[in-house]
Short mmCIF file of N, CA and C in Angstrom, two decimals:
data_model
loop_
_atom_site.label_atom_id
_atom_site.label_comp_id
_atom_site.label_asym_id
_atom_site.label_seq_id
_atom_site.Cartn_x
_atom_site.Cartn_y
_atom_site.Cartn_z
N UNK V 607 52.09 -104.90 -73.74
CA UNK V 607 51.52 -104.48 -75.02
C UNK V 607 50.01 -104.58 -74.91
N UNK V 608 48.98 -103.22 -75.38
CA UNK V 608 47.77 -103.88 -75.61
C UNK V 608 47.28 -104.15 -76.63
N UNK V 609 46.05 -104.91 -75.92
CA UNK V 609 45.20 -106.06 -77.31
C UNK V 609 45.17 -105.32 -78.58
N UNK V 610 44.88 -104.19 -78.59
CA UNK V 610 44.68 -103.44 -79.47
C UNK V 610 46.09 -103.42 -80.84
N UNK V 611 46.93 -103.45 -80.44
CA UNK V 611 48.22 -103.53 -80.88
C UNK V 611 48.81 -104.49 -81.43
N UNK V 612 48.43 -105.87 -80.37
CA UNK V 612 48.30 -106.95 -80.70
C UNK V 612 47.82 -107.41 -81.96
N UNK V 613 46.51 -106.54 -82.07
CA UNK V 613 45.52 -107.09 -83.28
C UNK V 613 46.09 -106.06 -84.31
N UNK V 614 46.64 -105.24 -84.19
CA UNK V 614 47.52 -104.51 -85.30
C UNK V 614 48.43 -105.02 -85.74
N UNK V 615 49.48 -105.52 -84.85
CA UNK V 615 50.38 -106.34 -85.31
C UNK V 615 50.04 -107.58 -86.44
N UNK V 616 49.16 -108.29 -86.13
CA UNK V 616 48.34 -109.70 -86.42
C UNK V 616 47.88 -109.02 -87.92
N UNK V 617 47.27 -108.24 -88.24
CA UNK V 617 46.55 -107.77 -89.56
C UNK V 617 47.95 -107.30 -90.16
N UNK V 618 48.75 -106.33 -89.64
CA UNK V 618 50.30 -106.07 -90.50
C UNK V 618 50.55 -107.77 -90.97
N UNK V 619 51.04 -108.27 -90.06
CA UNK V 619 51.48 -109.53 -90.62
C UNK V 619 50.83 -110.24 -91.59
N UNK V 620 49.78 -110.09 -91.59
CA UNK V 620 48.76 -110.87 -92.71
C UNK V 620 47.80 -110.48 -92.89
N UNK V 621 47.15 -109.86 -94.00
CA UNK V 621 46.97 -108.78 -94.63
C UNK V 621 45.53 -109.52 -95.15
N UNK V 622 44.46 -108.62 -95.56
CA UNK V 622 43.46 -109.44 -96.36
C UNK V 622 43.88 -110.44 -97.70
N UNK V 623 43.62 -111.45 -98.03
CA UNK V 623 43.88 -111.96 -99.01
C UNK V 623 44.79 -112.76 -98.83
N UNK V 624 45.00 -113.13 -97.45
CA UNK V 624 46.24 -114.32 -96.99
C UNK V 624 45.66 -115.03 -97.32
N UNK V 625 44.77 -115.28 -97.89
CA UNK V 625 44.01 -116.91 -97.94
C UNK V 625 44.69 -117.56 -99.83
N UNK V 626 45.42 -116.63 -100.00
CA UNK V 626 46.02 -117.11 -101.34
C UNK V 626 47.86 -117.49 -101.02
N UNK V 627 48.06 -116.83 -100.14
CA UNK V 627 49.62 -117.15 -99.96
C UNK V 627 50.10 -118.30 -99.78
N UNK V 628 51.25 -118.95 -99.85
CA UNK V 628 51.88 -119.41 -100.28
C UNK V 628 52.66 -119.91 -98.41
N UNK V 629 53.34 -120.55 -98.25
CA UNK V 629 53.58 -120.89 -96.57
C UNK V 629 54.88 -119.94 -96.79
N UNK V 630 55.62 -120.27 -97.50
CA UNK V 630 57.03 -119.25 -97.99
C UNK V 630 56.85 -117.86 -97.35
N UNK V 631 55.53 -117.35 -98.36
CA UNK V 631 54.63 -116.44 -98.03
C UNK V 631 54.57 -115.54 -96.75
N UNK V 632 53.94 -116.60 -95.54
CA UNK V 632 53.29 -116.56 -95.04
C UNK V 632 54.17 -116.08 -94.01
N UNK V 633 55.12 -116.93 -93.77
CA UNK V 633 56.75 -117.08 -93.30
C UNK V 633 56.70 -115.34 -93.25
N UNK V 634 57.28 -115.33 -94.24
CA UNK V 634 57.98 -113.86 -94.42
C UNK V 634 57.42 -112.69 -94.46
N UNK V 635 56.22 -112.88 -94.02
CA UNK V 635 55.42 -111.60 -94.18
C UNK V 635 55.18 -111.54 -92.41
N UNK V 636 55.11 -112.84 -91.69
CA UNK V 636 55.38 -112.83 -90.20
C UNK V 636 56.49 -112.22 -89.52
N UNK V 637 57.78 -112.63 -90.29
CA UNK V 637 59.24 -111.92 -90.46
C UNK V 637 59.27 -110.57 -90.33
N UNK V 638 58.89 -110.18 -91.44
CA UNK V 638 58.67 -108.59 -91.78
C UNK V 638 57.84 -107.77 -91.10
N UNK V 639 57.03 -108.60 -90.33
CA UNK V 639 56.18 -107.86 -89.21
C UNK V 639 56.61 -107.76 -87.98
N UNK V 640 57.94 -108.81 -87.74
CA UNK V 640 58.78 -108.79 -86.31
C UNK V 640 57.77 -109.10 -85.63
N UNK V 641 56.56 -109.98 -85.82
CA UNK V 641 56.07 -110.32 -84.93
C UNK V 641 56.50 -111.22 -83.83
N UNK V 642 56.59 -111.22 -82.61
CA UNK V 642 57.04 -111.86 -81.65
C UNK V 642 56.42 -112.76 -80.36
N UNK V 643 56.73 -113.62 -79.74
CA UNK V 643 55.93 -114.14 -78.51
C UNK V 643 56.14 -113.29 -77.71
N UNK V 644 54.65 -113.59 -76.77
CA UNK V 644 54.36 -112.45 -75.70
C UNK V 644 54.97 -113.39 -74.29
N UNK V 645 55.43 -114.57 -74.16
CA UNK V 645 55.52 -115.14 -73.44
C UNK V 645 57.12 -115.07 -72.44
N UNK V 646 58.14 -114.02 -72.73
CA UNK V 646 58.75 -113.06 -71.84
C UNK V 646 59.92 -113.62 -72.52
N UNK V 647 60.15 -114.84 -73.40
CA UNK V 647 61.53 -114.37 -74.45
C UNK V 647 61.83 -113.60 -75.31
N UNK V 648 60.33 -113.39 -75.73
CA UNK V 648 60.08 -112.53 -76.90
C UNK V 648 60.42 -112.92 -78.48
N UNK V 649 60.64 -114.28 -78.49
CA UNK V 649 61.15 -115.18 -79.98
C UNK V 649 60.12 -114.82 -80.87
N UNK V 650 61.67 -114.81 -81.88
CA UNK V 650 60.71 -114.35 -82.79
C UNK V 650 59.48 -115.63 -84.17
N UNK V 651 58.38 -115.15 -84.35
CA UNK V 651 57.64 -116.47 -84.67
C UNK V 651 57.73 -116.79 -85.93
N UNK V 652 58.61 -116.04 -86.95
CA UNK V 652 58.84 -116.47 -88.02
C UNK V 652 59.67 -117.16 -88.05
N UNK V 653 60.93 -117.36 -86.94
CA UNK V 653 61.59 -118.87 -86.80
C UNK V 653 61.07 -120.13 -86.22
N UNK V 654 60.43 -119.84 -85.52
CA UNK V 654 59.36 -120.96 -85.04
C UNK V 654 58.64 -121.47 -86.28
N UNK V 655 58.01 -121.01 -87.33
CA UNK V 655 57.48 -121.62 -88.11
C UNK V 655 58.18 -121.75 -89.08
N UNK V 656 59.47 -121.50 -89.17
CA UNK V 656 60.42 -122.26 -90.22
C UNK V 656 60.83 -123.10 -89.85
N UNK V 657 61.76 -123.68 -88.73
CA UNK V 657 61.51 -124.40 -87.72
C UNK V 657 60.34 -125.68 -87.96
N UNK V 658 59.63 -125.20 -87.29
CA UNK V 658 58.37 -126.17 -87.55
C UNK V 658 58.32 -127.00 -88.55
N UNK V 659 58.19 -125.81 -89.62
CA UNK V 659 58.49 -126.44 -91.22
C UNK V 659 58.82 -127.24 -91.88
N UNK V 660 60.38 -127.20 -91.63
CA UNK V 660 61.41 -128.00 -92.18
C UNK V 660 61.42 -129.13 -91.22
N UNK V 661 61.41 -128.95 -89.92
CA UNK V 661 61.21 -130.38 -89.14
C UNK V 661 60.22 -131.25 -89.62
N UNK V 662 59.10 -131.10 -90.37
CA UNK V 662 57.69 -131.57 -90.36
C UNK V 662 58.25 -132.53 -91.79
N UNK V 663 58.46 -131.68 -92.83
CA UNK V 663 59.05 -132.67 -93.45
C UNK V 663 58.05 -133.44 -94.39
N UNK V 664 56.87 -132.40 -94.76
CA UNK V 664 55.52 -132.96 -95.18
C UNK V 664 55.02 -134.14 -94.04
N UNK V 665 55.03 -134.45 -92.77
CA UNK V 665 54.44 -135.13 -91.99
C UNK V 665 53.93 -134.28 -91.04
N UNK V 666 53.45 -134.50 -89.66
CA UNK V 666 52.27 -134.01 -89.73
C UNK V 666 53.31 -133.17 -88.62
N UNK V 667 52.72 -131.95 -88.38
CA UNK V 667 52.99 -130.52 -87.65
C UNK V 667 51.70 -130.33 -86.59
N UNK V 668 51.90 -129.57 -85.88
CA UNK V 668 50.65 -129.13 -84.86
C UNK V 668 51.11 -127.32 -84.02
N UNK V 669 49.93 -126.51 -84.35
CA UNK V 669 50.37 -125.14 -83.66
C UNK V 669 48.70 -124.95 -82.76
N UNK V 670 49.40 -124.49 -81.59
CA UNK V 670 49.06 -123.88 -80.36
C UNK V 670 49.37 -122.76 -80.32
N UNK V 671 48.09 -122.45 -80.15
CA UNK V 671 47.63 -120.65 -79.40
C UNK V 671 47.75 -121.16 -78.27
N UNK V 672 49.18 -120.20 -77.18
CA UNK V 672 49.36 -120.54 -75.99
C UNK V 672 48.31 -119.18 -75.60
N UNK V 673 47.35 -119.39 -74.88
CA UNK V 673 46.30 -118.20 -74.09
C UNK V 673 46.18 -118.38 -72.68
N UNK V 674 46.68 -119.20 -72.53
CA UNK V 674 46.57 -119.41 -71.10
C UNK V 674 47.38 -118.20 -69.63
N UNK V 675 47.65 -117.35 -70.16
CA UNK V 675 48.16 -115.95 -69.18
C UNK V 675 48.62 -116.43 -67.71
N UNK V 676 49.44 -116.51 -67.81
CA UNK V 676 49.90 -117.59 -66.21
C UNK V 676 49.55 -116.70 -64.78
N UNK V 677 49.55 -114.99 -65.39
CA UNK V 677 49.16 -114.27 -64.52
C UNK V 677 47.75 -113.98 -64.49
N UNK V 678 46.88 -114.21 -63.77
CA UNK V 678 45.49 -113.96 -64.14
C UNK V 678 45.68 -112.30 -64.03
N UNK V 679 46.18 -111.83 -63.27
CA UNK V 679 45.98 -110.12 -62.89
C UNK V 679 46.35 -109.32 -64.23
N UNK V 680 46.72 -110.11 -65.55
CA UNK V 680 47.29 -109.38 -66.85
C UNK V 680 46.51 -110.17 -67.81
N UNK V 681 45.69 -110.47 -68.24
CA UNK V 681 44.66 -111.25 -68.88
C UNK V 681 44.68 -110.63 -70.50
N UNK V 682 46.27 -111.04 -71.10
CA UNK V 682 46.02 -110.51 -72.33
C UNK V 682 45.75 -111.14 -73.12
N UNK V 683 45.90 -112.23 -73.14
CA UNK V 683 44.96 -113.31 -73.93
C UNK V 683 43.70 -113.26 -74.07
N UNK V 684 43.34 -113.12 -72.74
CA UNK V 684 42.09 -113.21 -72.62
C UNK V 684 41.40 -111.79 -73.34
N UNK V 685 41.90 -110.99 -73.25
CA UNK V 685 41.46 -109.81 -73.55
C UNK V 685 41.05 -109.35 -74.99
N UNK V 686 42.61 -110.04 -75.63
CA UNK V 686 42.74 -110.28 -77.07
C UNK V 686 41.31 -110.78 -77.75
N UNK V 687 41.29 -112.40 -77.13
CA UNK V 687 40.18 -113.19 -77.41
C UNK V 687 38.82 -113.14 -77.47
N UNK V 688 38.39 -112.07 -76.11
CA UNK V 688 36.99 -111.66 -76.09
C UNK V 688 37.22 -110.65 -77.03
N UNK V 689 37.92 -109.43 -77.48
CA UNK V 689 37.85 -108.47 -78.17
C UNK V 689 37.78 -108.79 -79.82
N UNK V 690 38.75 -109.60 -80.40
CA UNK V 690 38.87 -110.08 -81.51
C UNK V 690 39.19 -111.33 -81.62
N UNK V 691 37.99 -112.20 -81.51
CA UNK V 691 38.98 -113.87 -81.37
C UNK V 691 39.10 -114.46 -83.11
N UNK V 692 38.22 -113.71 -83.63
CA UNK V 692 38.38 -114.32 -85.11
C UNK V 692 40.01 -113.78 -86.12
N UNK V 693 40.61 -112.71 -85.47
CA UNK V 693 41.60 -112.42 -85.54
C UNK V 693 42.03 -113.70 -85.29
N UNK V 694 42.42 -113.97 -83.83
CA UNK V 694 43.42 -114.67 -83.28
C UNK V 694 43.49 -116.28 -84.19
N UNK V 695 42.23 -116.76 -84.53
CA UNK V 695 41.81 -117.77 -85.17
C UNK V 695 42.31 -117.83 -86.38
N UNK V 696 42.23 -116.66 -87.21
CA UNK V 696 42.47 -116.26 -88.37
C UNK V 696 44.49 -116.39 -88.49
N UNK V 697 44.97 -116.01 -87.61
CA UNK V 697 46.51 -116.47 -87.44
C UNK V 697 46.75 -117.93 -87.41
N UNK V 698 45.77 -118.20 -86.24
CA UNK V 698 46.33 -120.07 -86.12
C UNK V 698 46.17 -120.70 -87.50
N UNK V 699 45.06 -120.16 -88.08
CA UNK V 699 44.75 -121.27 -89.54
C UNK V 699 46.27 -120.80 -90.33
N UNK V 700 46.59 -119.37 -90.79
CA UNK V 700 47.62 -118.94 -90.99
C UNK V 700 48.96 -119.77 -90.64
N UNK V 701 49.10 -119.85 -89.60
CA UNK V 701 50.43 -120.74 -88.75
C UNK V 701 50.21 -122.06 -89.38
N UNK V 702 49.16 -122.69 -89.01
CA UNK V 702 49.05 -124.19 -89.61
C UNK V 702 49.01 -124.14 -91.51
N UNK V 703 48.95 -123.53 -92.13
CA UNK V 703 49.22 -123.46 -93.14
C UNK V 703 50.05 -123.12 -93.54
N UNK V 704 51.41 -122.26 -92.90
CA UNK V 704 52.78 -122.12 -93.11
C UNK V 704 53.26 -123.42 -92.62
N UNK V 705 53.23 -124.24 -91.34
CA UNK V 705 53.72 -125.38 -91.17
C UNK V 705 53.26 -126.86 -91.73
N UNK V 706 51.78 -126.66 -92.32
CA UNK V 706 51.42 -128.06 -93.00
C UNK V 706 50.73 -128.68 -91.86
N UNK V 707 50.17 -128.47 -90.97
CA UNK V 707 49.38 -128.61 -89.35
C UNK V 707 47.96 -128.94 -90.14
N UNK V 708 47.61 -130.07 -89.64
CA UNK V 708 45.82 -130.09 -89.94
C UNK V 708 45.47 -130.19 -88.31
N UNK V 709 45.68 -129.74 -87.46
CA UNK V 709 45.11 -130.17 -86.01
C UNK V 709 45.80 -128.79 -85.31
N UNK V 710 45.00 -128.21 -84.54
CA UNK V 710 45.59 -126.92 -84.01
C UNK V 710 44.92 -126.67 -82.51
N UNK V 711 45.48 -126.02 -81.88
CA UNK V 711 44.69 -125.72 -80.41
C UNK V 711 44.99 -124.57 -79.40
N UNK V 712 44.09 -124.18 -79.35
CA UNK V 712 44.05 -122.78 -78.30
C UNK V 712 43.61 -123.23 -77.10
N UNK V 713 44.90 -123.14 -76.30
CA UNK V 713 45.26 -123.38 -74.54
C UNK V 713 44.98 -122.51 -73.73
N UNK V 714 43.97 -122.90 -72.73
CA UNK V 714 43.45 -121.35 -71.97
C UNK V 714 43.50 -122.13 -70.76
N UNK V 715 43.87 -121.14 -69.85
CA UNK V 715 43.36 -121.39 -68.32
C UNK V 715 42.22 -121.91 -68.02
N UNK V 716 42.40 -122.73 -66.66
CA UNK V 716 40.75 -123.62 -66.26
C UNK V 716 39.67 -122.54 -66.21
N UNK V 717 39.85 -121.64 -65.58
CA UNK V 717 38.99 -120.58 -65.64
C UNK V 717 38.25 -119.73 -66.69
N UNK V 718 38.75 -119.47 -67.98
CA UNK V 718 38.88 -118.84 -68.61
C UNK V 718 37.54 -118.89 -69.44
N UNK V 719 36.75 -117.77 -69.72
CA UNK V 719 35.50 -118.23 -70.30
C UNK V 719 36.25 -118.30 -71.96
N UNK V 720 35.16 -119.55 -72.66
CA UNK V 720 35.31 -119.57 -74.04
C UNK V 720 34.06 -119.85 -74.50
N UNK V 721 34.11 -119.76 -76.35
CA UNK V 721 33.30 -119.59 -76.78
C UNK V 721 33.20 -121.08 -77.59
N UNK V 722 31.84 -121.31 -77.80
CA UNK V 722 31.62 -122.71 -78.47
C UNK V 722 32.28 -122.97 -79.87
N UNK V 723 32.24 -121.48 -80.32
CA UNK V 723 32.40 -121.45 -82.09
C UNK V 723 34.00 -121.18 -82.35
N UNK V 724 35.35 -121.51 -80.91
CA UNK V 724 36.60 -121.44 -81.09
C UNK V 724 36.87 -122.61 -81.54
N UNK V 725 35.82 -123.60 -81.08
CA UNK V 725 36.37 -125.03 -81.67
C UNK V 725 35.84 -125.29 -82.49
N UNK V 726 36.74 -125.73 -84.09
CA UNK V 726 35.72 -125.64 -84.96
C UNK V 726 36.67 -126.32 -86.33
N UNK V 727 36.17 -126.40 -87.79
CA UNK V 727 37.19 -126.89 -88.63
C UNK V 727 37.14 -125.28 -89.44
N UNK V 728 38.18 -125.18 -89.65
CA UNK V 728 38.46 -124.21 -90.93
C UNK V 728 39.73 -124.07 -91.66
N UNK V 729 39.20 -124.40 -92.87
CA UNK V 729 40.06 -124.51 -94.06
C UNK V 729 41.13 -125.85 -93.67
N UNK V 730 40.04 -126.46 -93.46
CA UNK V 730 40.85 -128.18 -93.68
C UNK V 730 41.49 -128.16 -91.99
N UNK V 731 41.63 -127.38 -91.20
CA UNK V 731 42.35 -127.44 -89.71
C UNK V 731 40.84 -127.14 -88.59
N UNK V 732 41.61 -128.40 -88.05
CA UNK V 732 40.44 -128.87 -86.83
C UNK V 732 41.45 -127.72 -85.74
N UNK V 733 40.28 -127.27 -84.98
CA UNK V 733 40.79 -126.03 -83.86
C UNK V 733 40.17 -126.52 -83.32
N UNK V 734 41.16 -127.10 -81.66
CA UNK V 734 40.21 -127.73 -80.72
C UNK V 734 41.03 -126.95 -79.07
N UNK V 735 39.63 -126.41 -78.40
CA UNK V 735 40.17 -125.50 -77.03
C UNK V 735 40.30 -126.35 -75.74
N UNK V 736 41.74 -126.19 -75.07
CA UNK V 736 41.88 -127.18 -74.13
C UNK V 736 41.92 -126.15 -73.34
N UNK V 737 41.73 -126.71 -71.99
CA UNK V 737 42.01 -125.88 -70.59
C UNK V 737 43.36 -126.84 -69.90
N UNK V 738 44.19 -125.85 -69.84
CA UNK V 738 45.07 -125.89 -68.85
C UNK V 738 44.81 -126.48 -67.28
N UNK V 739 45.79 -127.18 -66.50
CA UNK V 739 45.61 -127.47 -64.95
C UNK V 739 45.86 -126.41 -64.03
N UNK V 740 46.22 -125.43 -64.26
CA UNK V 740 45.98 -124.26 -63.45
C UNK V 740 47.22 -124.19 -62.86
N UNK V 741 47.78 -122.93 -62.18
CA UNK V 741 49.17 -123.06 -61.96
C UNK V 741 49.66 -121.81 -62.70
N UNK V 742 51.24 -121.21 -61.74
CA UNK V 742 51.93 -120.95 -62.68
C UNK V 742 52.58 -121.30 -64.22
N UNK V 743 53.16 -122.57 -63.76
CA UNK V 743 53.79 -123.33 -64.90
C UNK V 743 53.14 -123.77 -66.09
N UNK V 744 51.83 -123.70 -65.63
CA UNK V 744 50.65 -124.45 -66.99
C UNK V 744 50.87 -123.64 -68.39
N UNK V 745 51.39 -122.14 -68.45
CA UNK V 745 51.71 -121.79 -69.57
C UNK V 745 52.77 -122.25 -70.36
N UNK V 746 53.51 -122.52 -69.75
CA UNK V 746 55.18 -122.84 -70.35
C UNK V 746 55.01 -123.27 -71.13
N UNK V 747 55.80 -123.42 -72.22
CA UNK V 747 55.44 -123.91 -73.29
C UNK V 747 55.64 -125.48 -73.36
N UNK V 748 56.78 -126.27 -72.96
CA UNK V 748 56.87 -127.34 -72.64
C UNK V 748 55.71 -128.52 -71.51
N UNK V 749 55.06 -127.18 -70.39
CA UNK V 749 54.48 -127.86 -69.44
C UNK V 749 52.97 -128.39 -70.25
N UNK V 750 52.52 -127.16 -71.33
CA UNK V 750 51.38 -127.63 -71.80
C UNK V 750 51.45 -128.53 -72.88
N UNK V 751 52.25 -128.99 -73.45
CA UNK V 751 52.47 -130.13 -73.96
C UNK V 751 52.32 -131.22 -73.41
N UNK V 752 53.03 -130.75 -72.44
CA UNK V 752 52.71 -132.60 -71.28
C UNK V 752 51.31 -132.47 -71.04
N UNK V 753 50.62 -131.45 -70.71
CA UNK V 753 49.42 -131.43 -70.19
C UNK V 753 48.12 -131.73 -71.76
N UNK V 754 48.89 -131.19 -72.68
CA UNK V 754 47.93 -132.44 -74.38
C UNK V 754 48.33 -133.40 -73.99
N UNK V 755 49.50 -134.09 -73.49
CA UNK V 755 49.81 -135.48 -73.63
C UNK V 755 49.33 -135.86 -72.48
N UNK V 756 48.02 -135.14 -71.72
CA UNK V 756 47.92 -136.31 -70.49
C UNK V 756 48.81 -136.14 -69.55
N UNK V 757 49.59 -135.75 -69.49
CA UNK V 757 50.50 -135.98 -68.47
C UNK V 757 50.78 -134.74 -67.43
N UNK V 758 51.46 -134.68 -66.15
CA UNK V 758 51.74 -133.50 -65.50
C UNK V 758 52.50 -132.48 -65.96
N UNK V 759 51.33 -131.59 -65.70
CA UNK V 759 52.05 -129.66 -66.26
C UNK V 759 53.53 -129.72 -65.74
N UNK V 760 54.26 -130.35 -66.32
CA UNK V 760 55.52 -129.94 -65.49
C UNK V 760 56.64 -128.89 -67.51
N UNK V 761 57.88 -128.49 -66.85
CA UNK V 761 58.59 -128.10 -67.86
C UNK V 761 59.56 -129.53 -68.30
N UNK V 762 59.82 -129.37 -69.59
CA UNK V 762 60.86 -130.04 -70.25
C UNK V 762 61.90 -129.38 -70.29
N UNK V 763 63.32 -130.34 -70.17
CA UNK V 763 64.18 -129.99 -70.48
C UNK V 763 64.77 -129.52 -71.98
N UNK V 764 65.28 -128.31 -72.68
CA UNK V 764 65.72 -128.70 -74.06
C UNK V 764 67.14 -127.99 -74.41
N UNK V 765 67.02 -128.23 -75.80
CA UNK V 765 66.99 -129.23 -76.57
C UNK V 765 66.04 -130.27 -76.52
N UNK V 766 65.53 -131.16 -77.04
CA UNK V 766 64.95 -130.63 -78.13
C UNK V 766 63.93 -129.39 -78.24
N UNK V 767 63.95 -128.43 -78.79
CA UNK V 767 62.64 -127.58 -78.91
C UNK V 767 61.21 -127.75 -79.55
N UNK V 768 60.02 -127.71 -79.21
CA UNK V 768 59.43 -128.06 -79.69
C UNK V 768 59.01 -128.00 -81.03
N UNK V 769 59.61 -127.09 -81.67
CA UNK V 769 59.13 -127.15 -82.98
C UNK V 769 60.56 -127.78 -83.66
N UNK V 770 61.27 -129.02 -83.70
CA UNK V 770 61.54 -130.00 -83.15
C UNK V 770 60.70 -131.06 -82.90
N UNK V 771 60.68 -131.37 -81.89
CA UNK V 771 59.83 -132.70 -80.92
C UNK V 771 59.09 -131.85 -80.49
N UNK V 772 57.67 -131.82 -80.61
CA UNK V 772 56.71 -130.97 -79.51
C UNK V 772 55.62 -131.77 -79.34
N UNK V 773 54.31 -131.83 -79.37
CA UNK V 773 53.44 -132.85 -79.38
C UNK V 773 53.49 -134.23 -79.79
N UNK V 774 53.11 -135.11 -78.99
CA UNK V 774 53.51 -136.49 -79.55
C UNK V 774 54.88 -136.62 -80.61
N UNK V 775 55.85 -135.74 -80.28
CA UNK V 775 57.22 -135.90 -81.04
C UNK V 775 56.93 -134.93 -82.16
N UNK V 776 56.33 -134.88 -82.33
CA UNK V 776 56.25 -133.95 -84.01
C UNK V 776 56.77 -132.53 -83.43
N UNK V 777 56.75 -131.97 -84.65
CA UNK V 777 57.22 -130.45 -84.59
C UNK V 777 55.85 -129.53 -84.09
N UNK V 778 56.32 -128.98 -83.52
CA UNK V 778 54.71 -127.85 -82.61
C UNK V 778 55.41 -126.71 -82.51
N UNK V 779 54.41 -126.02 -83.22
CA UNK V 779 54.65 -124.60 -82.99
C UNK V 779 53.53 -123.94 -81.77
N UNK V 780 54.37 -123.41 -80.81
CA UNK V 780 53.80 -123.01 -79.57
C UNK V 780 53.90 -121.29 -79.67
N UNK V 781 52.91 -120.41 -79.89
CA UNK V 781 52.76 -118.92 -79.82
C UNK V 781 51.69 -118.48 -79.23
N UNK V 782 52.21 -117.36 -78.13
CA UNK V 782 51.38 -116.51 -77.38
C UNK V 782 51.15 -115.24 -77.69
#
């Protein structure tokens, strides 16, 4: 898919004036956009953040922009990001406000140039950019969890899913 499309998709789903919706809202207008992960299951992300949701439980939630492109030779993250990153930003606050998330993070490859002004607070959610250990596996969604937690990029087994148990146990919503 290109970026371009991407960022079509992203504006269908949430429309000017998301900044009044409702997480219910927010949910179902993601739904209705069939928006999906790019990360080769193709899940869809309005269950992930219901999911998330209801696991969270008014306690605390956490969503990740997975950007980290495991293939460097297909750099759609990256592509996305230099082209429209306030888009992409503009979703995560979105996501963390359908799940109740005050802490959010966009995962990029060691390589990957970023910009100072990705990390930042908006609308009550701290956005903070980690780099990945490099590797195939560093995208997975499970491996970069271990790799917030300090620990080796490796995959988890599941059950549990992370939005479920994902960061430090809480529910994490992980979308690429």
């Amino acid at each position: 898919m290109r970026a371009n499309a991407v960022v079509r998709l992203l504006a269908a789903a949430v429309p000017q004036g998301a900044a009044t919706l409702s997480p219910d809202e927010i949910i179902e207008r993601v739904e209705r956009s069939g928006l999906r992960g790019r990360g080769g299951a193709g899940f869809p992300l309005a269950q992930k953040l219901r999911a998330a949701r209801a696991n969270a439980a008014g306690g605390d939630a956490f969503v990740i922009a997975n950007a980290y492109d495991a293939d460097p030779d297909s750099p759609l993250s990256r592509t996305l990001l230099e082209r429209n990153a306030e888009t992409v930003l503009a979703g995560v606050v979105l996501a963390a406000r359908a799940v109740g998330a005050r802490r959010a993070f966009l995962y990029l490859r060691p390589d990957a140039p970023a910009q100072e002004s990705w990390s930042s607070s908006r609308d009550g959610l701290s956005i903070e950019v980690v780099r990945g250990t490099g590797g195939f596996m560093g995208g997975e969604e499970t491996a970069l969890l271990a790799v917030l937690e300090s620990k080796r990029a490796m995959a988890r087994q599941r059950p549990p899913y992370p939005a479920a148990q994902g960061l430090g146990l809480r529910p994490t919503v992980v979308a690429s």
